[in-house]
Short mmCIF file of C-alpha atoms in Angstrom, two decimals:
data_model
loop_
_atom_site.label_atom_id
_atom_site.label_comp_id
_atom_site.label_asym_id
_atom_site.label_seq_id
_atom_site.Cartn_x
_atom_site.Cartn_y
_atom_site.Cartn_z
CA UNK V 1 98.94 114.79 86.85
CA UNK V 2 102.89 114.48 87.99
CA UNK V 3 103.48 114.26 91.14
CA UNK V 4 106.76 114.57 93.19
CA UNK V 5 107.48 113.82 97.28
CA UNK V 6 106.77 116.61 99.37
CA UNK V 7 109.56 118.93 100.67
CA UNK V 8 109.55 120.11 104.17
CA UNK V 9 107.38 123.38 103.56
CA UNK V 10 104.83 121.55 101.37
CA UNK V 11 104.61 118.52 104.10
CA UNK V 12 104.42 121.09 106.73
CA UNK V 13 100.86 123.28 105.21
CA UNK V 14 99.53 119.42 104.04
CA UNK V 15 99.68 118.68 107.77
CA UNK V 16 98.34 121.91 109.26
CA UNK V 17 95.30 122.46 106.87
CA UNK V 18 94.53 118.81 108.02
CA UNK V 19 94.59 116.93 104.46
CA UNK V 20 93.28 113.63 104.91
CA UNK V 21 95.30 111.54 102.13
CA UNK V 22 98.51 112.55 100.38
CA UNK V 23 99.27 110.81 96.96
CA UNK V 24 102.28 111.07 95.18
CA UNK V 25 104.07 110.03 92.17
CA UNK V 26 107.94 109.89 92.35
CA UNK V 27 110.10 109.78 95.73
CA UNK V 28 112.81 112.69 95.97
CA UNK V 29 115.55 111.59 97.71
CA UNK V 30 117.55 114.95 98.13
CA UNK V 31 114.26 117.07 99.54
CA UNK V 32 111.49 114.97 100.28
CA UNK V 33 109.87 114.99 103.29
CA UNK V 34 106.73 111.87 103.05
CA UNK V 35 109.64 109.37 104.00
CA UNK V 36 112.83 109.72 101.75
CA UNK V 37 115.20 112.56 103.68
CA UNK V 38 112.38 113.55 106.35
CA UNK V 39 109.09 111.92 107.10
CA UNK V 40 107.03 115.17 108.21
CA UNK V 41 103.47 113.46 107.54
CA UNK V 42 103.97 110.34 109.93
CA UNK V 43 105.74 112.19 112.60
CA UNK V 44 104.11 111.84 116.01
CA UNK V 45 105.02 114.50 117.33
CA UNK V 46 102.22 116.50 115.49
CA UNK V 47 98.88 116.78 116.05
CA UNK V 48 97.57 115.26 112.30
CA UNK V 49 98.87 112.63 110.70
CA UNK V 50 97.78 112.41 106.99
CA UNK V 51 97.62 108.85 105.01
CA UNK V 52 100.74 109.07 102.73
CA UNK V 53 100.87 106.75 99.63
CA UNK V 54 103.74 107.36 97.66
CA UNK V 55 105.81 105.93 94.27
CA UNK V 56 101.82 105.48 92.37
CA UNK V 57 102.89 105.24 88.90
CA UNK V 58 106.63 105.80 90.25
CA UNK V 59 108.36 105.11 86.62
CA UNK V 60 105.73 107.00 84.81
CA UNK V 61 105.99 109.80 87.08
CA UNK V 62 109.85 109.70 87.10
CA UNK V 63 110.44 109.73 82.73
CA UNK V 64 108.05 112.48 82.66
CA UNK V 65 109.97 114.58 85.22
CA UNK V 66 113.28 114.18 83.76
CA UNK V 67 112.43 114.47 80.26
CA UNK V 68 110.96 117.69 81.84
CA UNK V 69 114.08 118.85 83.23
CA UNK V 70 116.25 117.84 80.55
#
């Protein structure tokens, strides 16, 4: 499976329907919200705080997305 950061909205529903873990493949830098533009799953502000491991498989994940888009 390919797997791309979080944005806001996605972060947001991960934290309220309590998800444990959060694995991801490639960082976005213009959207991503699990530590690249915002970092909605470690803020302490809310009440769960999911473990976030992110850029597993990063360059794999990343070719496969672009050839995608191309």
């Amino acid at each position: 499976m390919v797997t791309l950061e979080p944005c806001t909205m996605c972060a947001g529903a991960l934290v309220l329907a309590r998800v444990s873990t959060v694995v991801f493949g490639a960082w976005e830098p213009k959207t991503g919200a699990a530590g690249s533009l915002w970092d909605v799953l470690r803020d302490r502000r809310l009440n769960h705080r999911p473990e976030v491991y992110g850029g597993i498989l990063e360059a794999e994940t990343a070719a496969v997305l672009r050839a995608f888009f191309r």
